[in-house]
Structure formats: C-alpha cells, structure tokens
Coordinates of C-alpha atoms in Angstrom, one line a residue:
M1272 CA 125.7 7.1 -30.7
F1273 CA 123.9 7.3 -33.8
P1274 CA 122.4 4.7 -36.2
G1275 CA 122.2 0.8 -35.9
T1276 CA 120.2 -0.3 -33.0
G1277 CA 116.8 0.7 -31.0
P1278 CA 113.6 2.4 -32.5
A1279 CA 113.6 4.3 -35.7
P1280 CA 114.1 8.0 -35.0
A1281 CA 110.7 8.8 -35.5
E1282 CA 109.4 7.0 -32.9
L1283 CA 111.5 8.7 -30.5
T1284 CA 111.1 12.3 -29.1
L1285 CA 113.4 15.2 -30.4
A1286 CA 115.1 15.2 -26.8
E1287 CA 115.8 11.3 -27.3
R1288 CA 116.9 11.6 -30.8
L1289 CA 119.6 14.2 -29.5
A1290 CA 120.2 12.8 -26.8
G1291 CA 123.5 10.5 -28.3
T1292 CA 124.3 13.5 -30.9
G1293 CA 127.1 15.3 -28.5
L1294 CA 124.6 18.6 -29.5
V1295 CA 125.2 19.7 -25.8
G1296 CA 124.1 23.6 -25.1
S1297 CA 121.5 25.8 -24.2
A1298 CA 122.8 29.0 -25.5
P1299 CA 119.7 30.5 -27.7
S1300 CA 122.2 30.7 -30.5
F1301 CA 123.0 27.4 -30.3
T1302 CA 119.6 25.6 -29.6
R1303 CA 118.1 27.8 -32.6
A1304 CA 120.8 26.1 -35.1
V1305 CA 120.0 22.8 -33.5
A1306 CA 116.1 23.6 -33.6
D1307 CA 116.8 24.4 -37.6
A1308 CA 118.6 21.4 -38.1
A1309 CA 115.7 19.3 -36.8
V1310 CA 113.3 21.3 -39.5
F1311 CA 115.8 20.6 -42.2
A1312 CA 116.1 16.7 -41.3
R1313 CA 112.4 16.7 -42.6
S1314 CA 113.4 17.2 -46.2
D1315 CA 115.5 16.3 -48.5
A1316 CA 116.9 19.9 -49.8
M1317 CA 120.7 21.1 -49.9
V1318 CA 121.8 22.1 -46.2
L1319 CA 124.7 24.7 -45.7
I1320 CA 126.0 24.9 -42.1
T1321 CA 128.4 27.8 -41.5
G1322 CA 130.5 28.1 -38.3
E1323 CA 134.4 28.6 -37.4
T1324 CA 136.6 25.8 -36.9
G1325 CA 135.6 23.5 -34.0
T1326 CA 132.4 24.4 -33.3
G1327 CA 130.6 21.2 -34.3
K1328 CA 129.9 21.2 -38.0
E1329 CA 129.7 17.4 -38.5
L1330 CA 128.1 17.0 -36.0
I1331 CA 125.1 18.9 -37.1
A1332 CA 125.1 17.4 -40.5
R1333 CA 125.4 14.0 -38.8
A1334 CA 121.7 15.2 -36.7
V1335 CA 120.2 16.2 -39.9
H1336 CA 120.9 12.5 -41.3
Y1337 CA 120.1 10.6 -38.2
L1338 CA 116.9 12.5 -37.6
G1339 CA 115.6 12.2 -41.2
T1340 CA 114.2 9.6 -43.1
R1341 CA 117.6 8.1 -44.4
A1342 CA 118.5 7.8 -41.0
H1343 CA 119.4 3.6 -41.7
S1344 CA 121.6 5.0 -44.8
P1345 CA 125.1 5.6 -45.1
F1346 CA 126.9 9.1 -44.1
V1347 CA 129.7 9.3 -46.0
A1348 CA 131.9 12.6 -45.2
V1349 CA 135.0 13.5 -47.2
N1350 CA 136.7 16.9 -46.6
C1351 CA 137.1 18.7 -50.0
G1352 CA 140.3 20.1 -48.7
A1353 CA 142.1 16.9 -49.5
L1354 CA 140.6 16.1 -53.0
P1355 CA 142.8 17.1 -55.5
D1356 CA 142.0 17.6 -59.1
S1357 CA 143.7 14.7 -60.2
L1358 CA 141.7 12.3 -58.1
L1359 CA 138.6 14.1 -58.1
D1360 CA 136.5 11.9 -60.3
D1361 CA 137.8 8.9 -59.4
E1362 CA 137.0 9.8 -55.7
L1363 CA 133.5 10.9 -56.8
F1364 CA 132.4 8.5 -59.4
G1365 CA 134.7 5.4 -58.8
H1366 CA 135.9 3.6 -61.9
E1367 CA 135.3 0.8 -64.0
R1368 CA 137.9 -2.4 -64.3
G1369 CA 140.7 -1.6 -66.8
A1370 CA 139.8 2.0 -67.0
F1371 CA 143.4 2.9 -65.9
T1372 CA 147.0 1.1 -65.9
D1373 CA 146.2 0.4 -61.9
A1374 CA 142.5 -0.2 -62.1
R1375 CA 142.1 -4.2 -61.6
A1376 CA 138.8 -3.8 -60.3
R1377 CA 135.8 -2.2 -60.7
R1378 CA 135.5 0.2 -57.5
G1379 CA 132.4 2.9 -56.4
G1380 CA 133.1 6.6 -55.8
L1381 CA 131.7 8.4 -52.9
L1382 CA 128.4 9.2 -55.0
A1383 CA 128.2 4.9 -55.1
Q1384 CA 128.8 4.9 -51.4
A1385 CA 126.6 7.1 -49.9
E1386 CA 123.7 5.6 -52.5
H1387 CA 120.0 6.4 -50.4
G1388 CA 122.1 8.4 -47.8
T1389 CA 123.8 11.5 -46.9
L1390 CA 127.1 12.8 -48.7
F1391 CA 128.6 15.2 -46.2
L1392 CA 131.3 17.8 -47.9
D1393 CA 133.1 19.5 -45.3
E1394 CA 135.4 22.3 -46.0
V1395 CA 133.4 22.6 -49.4
D1396 CA 135.1 26.3 -49.5
S1397 CA 138.5 24.5 -50.2
L1398 CA 136.8 23.1 -54.0
S1399 CA 139.5 24.5 -56.8
P1400 CA 137.8 26.0 -59.8
R1401 CA 137.4 22.6 -61.5
A1402 CA 136.1 20.8 -58.4
Q1403 CA 133.8 23.5 -58.4
V1404 CA 132.5 22.9 -62.3
T1405 CA 132.7 19.4 -61.2
L1406 CA 130.4 19.3 -58.3
L1407 CA 128.0 21.9 -59.8
R1408 CA 127.1 19.4 -62.6
V1409 CA 126.5 16.5 -60.3
L1410 CA 123.7 18.6 -58.6
Q1411 CA 122.2 19.8 -61.5
E1412 CA 121.9 16.9 -63.7
K1413 CA 121.6 14.1 -60.8
T1414 CA 124.0 12.0 -62.8
F1415 CA 127.7 10.7 -62.9
R1416 CA 129.4 8.7 -64.9
P1417 CA 132.4 6.0 -63.3
L1418 CA 135.7 6.5 -65.6
G1419 CA 136.2 4.1 -68.0
S1420 CA 132.3 3.9 -68.4
A1421 CA 130.2 4.3 -71.5
R1422 CA 127.0 5.3 -69.4
E1423 CA 125.6 7.6 -67.1
Q1424 CA 124.2 6.7 -63.6
S1425 CA 121.8 8.7 -61.3
F1426 CA 122.2 8.3 -57.7
D1427 CA 120.2 9.0 -54.8
V1428 CA 121.9 10.7 -52.3
R1429 CA 121.5 14.0 -50.2
F1430 CA 123.8 17.0 -49.9
I1431 CA 124.9 18.6 -46.8
A1432 CA 127.8 20.7 -47.1
A1433 CA 130.1 22.8 -44.6
T1434 CA 132.4 25.9 -44.5
N1435 CA 134.3 27.9 -41.9
T1436 CA 134.5 30.8 -44.2
P1437 CA 131.7 32.9 -45.3
L1438 CA 130.9 31.8 -49.3
A1439 CA 129.1 34.7 -50.2
A1440 CA 132.4 36.8 -49.4
L1441 CA 134.0 34.5 -51.9
V1442 CA 132.1 34.6 -54.1
Q1443 CA 131.9 38.6 -53.9
A1444 CA 135.8 38.4 -54.1
G1445 CA 135.6 36.1 -57.2
A1446 CA 136.9 33.1 -55.8
Y1447 CA 133.6 31.1 -55.7
R1448 CA 131.1 30.2 -58.4
A1449 CA 128.0 32.1 -57.7
D1450 CA 125.5 29.3 -59.0
L1451 CA 127.2 26.7 -57.0
F1452 CA 126.9 29.1 -53.9
Y1453 CA 123.4 29.1 -54.8
R1454 CA 123.0 25.9 -55.2
L1455 CA 125.0 24.7 -52.1
S1456 CA 122.8 27.5 -49.5
V1457 CA 119.4 26.3 -50.0
L1458 CA 118.8 25.5 -46.3
C1459 CA 121.5 27.4 -43.8
V1460 CA 122.9 26.7 -40.1
T1461 CA 125.2 28.7 -38.6
L1462 CA 126.9 27.5 -35.3
P1463 CA 128.2 30.4 -33.0
P1464 CA 131.6 30.3 -31.7
L1465 CA 132.1 29.1 -27.9
R1466 CA 133.0 32.5 -26.6
E1467 CA 129.3 33.6 -27.5
R1468 CA 127.8 30.9 -25.7
R1469 CA 129.7 30.9 -22.5
E1470 CA 126.9 29.6 -20.3
D1471 CA 127.4 25.8 -22.3
V1472 CA 131.1 25.5 -20.9
L1473 CA 130.7 23.6 -18.2
A1474 CA 128.0 21.4 -19.7
L1475 CA 130.1 20.9 -22.5
V1476 CA 133.0 19.8 -19.7
A1477 CA 130.6 17.4 -18.3
H1478 CA 129.9 15.5 -21.5
L1479 CA 133.4 15.5 -22.7
L1480 CA 134.0 14.2 -19.1
R1481 CA 132.2 11.3 -19.5
K1482 CA 132.5 11.2 -23.5
N1483 CA 136.8 10.8 -22.9
L1484 CA 136.8 8.6 -19.5
P1485 CA 139.3 5.8 -20.0
S1486 CA 137.8 2.6 -19.1
G1487 CA 137.9 1.8 -15.1
Q1488 CA 139.1 5.5 -14.2
A1489 CA 136.7 7.0 -11.8
E1490 CA 135.5 10.4 -13.2
P1491 CA 137.7 13.3 -11.6
R1492 CA 135.9 16.6 -10.4
L1493 CA 136.6 19.9 -11.4
S1494 CA 138.1 22.3 -8.7
P1495 CA 136.2 25.7 -8.5
A1496 CA 139.3 27.4 -9.8
A1497 CA 139.4 25.3 -12.7
A1498 CA 135.8 25.7 -13.5
A1499 CA 136.6 29.4 -13.2
A1500 CA 139.6 29.3 -15.8
L1501 CA 137.5 27.4 -18.3
L1502 CA 134.4 29.6 -17.7
A1503 CA 137.0 32.9 -18.6
H1504 CA 138.9 31.3 -21.3
T1505 CA 138.1 33.0 -24.9
W1506 CA 138.2 29.3 -26.6
P1507 CA 139.6 30.2 -29.9
G1508 CA 139.6 26.6 -31.1
N1509 CA 136.2 26.3 -29.9
V1510 CA 134.4 22.9 -28.5
R1511 CA 137.6 21.3 -30.3
E1512 CA 139.9 23.2 -27.9
L1513 CA 137.7 22.7 -25.0
E1514 CA 138.0 19.0 -25.6
N1515 CA 141.6 18.9 -25.6
A1516 CA 141.6 20.7 -22.4
V1517 CA 139.3 18.3 -21.0
V1518 CA 141.7 15.3 -22.0
R1519 CA 144.5 16.6 -20.8
G1520 CA 142.9 17.4 -18.0
L1521 CA 141.6 13.4 -17.3
H1522 CA 145.0 12.2 -17.5
L1523 CA 146.7 14.9 -15.6
A1524 CA 144.4 15.2 -12.5
R1525 CA 145.9 14.5 -9.0
D1526 CA 144.0 13.0 -6.4
G1527 CA 141.0 12.8 -8.9
V1528 CA 140.7 16.8 -9.3
I1529 CA 141.3 18.7 -11.9
E1530 CA 143.3 22.0 -11.6
P1531 CA 144.0 24.8 -13.7
E1532 CA 147.4 23.8 -14.4
S1533 CA 145.8 20.5 -15.5
L1534 CA 144.1 21.9 -18.1
G1535 CA 146.9 24.0 -19.8
L1536 CA 144.8 27.3 -18.9
A1537 CA 145.7 30.6 -17.4
L1538 CA 144.1 31.1 -13.6
A1539 CA 140.9 33.6 -13.9
P1540 CA 141.2 37.0 -12.7
E1541 CA 139.4 37.7 -9.4
P1542 CA 136.4 39.7 -10.3
P1543 CA 136.6 43.5 -9.3
A1544 CA 134.1 44.5 -6.7
A1545 CA 130.8 45.5 -7.7
T1546 CA 130.5 49.0 -7.0
P1547 CA 127.6 50.6 -8.6
P1548 CA 128.6 53.4 -11.4
P1549 CA 127.2 57.1 -10.7
A1550 CA 124.1 58.1 -11.9
A1551 CA 125.6 60.5 -14.3
A1552 CA 127.2 57.8 -16.5
F1553 CA 124.1 56.4 -17.7
I1554 CA 123.4 60.4 -18.9
P1555 CA 124.3 60.5 -22.7
A1556 CA 127.0 63.0 -23.3
A1557 CA 124.9 64.5 -26.4
P1558 CA 121.8 66.4 -25.9
D1559 CA 119.7 64.5 -28.3
L1560 CA 118.7 61.7 -28.0
P1561 CA 119.2 58.5 -30.8
S1562 CA 115.3 57.4 -31.9
N1563 CA 116.7 54.0 -32.4
P1564 CA 117.8 51.8 -29.0
P1565 CA 121.3 51.1 -28.3
A1566 CA 123.3 48.8 -30.7
G1567 CA 123.5 46.1 -27.9
G1568 CA 119.9 45.9 -27.9
T1569 CA 116.4 47.1 -26.2
F1570 CA 116.6 47.8 -22.6
Q1571 CA 114.5 44.9 -21.6
A1572 CA 117.1 42.7 -23.5
L1573 CA 120.2 44.3 -21.9
K1574 CA 118.3 44.0 -18.6
Q1575 CA 117.3 40.7 -19.1
R1576 CA 121.0 40.0 -20.1
A1577 CA 122.6 41.5 -16.7
I1578 CA 120.0 39.4 -15.0
D1579 CA 121.4 36.2 -16.4
A1580 CA 124.8 37.3 -15.8
F1581 CA 124.0 37.8 -12.4
E1582 CA 122.0 34.9 -11.7
R1583 CA 124.7 32.6 -13.4
E1584 CA 127.7 34.1 -11.2
Y1585 CA 125.7 34.0 -8.3
L1586 CA 125.1 30.2 -8.5
F1587 CA 128.4 29.6 -9.5
R1588 CA 130.0 31.4 -6.3
A1589 CA 127.3 29.6 -4.2
L1590 CA 128.3 26.1 -5.3
A1591 CA 131.9 26.7 -4.9
E1592 CA 131.6 28.1 -1.8
H1593 CA 129.3 25.1 -0.2
G1594 CA 131.3 22.4 -2.2
G1595 CA 128.4 21.5 -4.5
N1596 CA 126.1 20.9 -1.8
V1597 CA 122.6 22.2 -3.4
T1598 CA 120.6 22.3 -0.1
R1599 CA 123.2 24.4 1.9
A1600 CA 123.6 26.8 -1.3
A1601 CA 120.0 27.0 -1.7
R1602 CA 119.6 27.9 2.4
A1603 CA 122.5 30.6 1.9
A1604 CA 120.7 32.1 -1.0
G1605 CA 117.5 32.2 0.6
K1606 CA 115.4 30.0 -2.0
E1607 CA 113.8 26.8 -1.5
R1608 CA 116.1 23.7 -2.9
R1609 CA 113.4 23.4 -5.7
E1610 CA 113.3 26.7 -7.0
F1611 CA 117.3 27.1 -6.8
G1612 CA 117.4 23.4 -8.5
K1613 CA 115.5 25.1 -11.3
L1614 CA 117.6 28.1 -11.6
L1615 CA 121.3 25.8 -11.6
K1616 CA 119.2 23.7 -14.4
K1617 CA 118.3 26.9 -16.3
H1618 CA 122.0 27.9 -16.5
S1619 CA 123.4 24.1 -17.0
L1620 CA 125.2 24.4 -13.6
D1621 CA 125.7 20.6 -12.7
P1622 CA 126.7 20.6 -8.8
R1623 CA 128.9 17.5 -9.2
L1624 CA 131.7 20.0 -10.7
F1625 CA 131.4 21.2 -8.0
L1626 CA 132.2 18.5 -5.1
P1627 CA 135.2 18.5 -2.9
P1628 CA 137.8 15.5 -3.7
R1629 CA 137.0 12.4 -2.1

C-alpha cells in the first residue's frame, strides 16, 4: 500500500510512511538498513541494495521511492536476468513506428515508462557484458535514442539497483565492469539474512498471516510448538521462504490452529537443561592473553547479547505456558504487567500468537 491515496509522504511521520511497506522487524541490523533507506530517499543519488535472495530488496527499493519526492510518479521494476541482448535496446529505449518489421506503432521503453519516477534494476549482477556497456552509457550520458529515431532524448529517472551477488567480488574476478560498479554503488543498503534476525521471525509471521489471510477466514493461531519450530529454522530462503510456510499454514490449519506439520518444518528440539559451565571453562589455555577483545565482540556486547537471548526465551516460554495471558505470565515472572508488556514489545513477541484455540 504505497502510492495513490492519502496524505503526501512529507506530511506523515517516518513510522507512518513505513507502516504499509511490509518492512517489519526490530533487529538492529535490519533497522539500520531501513533507516539508511529513509535517509537515501531524500536524494536522487544511485542506490545499490545487496542481500541474499528473499531478504526484501524490492521492498527496500519501493520504500526509497515512496519516501522520496518521486512518490507520485511511476516505480518500474525490471529483472535484468530476463533482458536478452537481442531485446535490450527495445526494452530500455522503445522504438518508433516502422523501426523494424513488426513495429506497427510507436512504443516507449522502460526509461520512458519510469519518467519522473524510479527504475529498479533487480539482479543487476546478471547483466551481460554488452548490457553493462549499454547501462553505463545511459547512466553517464543521461540520454537515450529509441530504435528507429534520429535524435537523442533526455530523461528524468532515478535508478535503484539490487544484487544477491557481491559486485565487488565479480569486479575482482573480471566478470563485471569496474566503472559500472562505481556508478551503481554511490549509496549502499545491505539487508541481513533472516537467520541473523531471528528476533523478527514471529513479528513477520503475524504480519504475513494478516497479509495472506483469505477473505472471510478467521485468523488461525500458532501453537507453541509451531512458534518454536519457526524460531529454530535456519531460513535459507529468508522472508520469501517464511511467507511460503505461513501460506501453507493458513491452508492446512486445523480447528484454527497452525501446527508444525502444517508449516512443513521440523519440530524444534527441546533445549538442553541450563547447567552453568565450570569456571575453568572461561580460563584461556594459553598463558598470554590477547590484547584485543574476542572476535565475537567486547565483554559488554557479549553480555548484553546473552541477556537479550535469555529474556526472549523466558518471555516465549512464559507466554506459551500461560496461553498468551499477559497478566498471568507477568505475575508468574514477578513483574508488573506494564513492565512485562514493554519487554514483549522489545522482543517483538505478540501474545495473541500464544492464545489457545477456541
């Protein structure tokens, strides 16, 4: 729900403008990427979005477009992997009537369609060498010539590109033009894979359930076992794979409850009993201590990470044990309900996902 109706983007707060983008999550690496996108939306500079397949690169591209001054102009997306060299010029630049045998009428290309708006170049790493040269010239000259035309035309288009393959590595391997890479990577956004933002999984599930719920169907609830399976999965296909699991769960839910078998995921293993390791385990074997902090981070950062992990697991188990009843879970935890609610919000845990089936 991006363009069309309602107030102009400039009249809304950032949270309101992001509300309909599908960009859901509170993990630090993800929120940094979203914040960068919001800042980059203020300019017309080229943006390169990197991330694994299924991490939401097009959603970020749309956010950059609809948070900027071009929000009420077209957003045109093209998969560069589907642009064969034989059709490249016609697809990008269009043609005049009579330019070739079947050209019975004038047709505008992608640049003309995106005029005053944004052209999103997805999978830009898949461009052939010839296509790379063509795109580089367009970015440098800011002009194009339709097939069959005798004159150059200027255009007003913002470019956003996305890739799931590090372009710098392709440049180093001689498989991508360095000059095009530098043109594309003026501003960069990197999206983390879902396995690195597990704290966002259940919030994403709640969003995807509402997004994909068939009309007239009551929203099913996740069983505690299904929520545990979702949190334990490694998600190689990222958010796209998660959405597929949610859609399966919607269609295979029984009596309004989604179980692990409905998702097509393995059951999460029972966590081992928490037994503190002996103090000797923390003493380094080598007599000389390193001068730098461990690779995992500083003592304070690792301590905070451990606290966050404990909090989330404790809250998850408390909600599951008390059927999503926040008052009873807070009482069992020895906390005020309001303070307990703040912790749930901090860790993006929705109590409604733990309610027992009706």
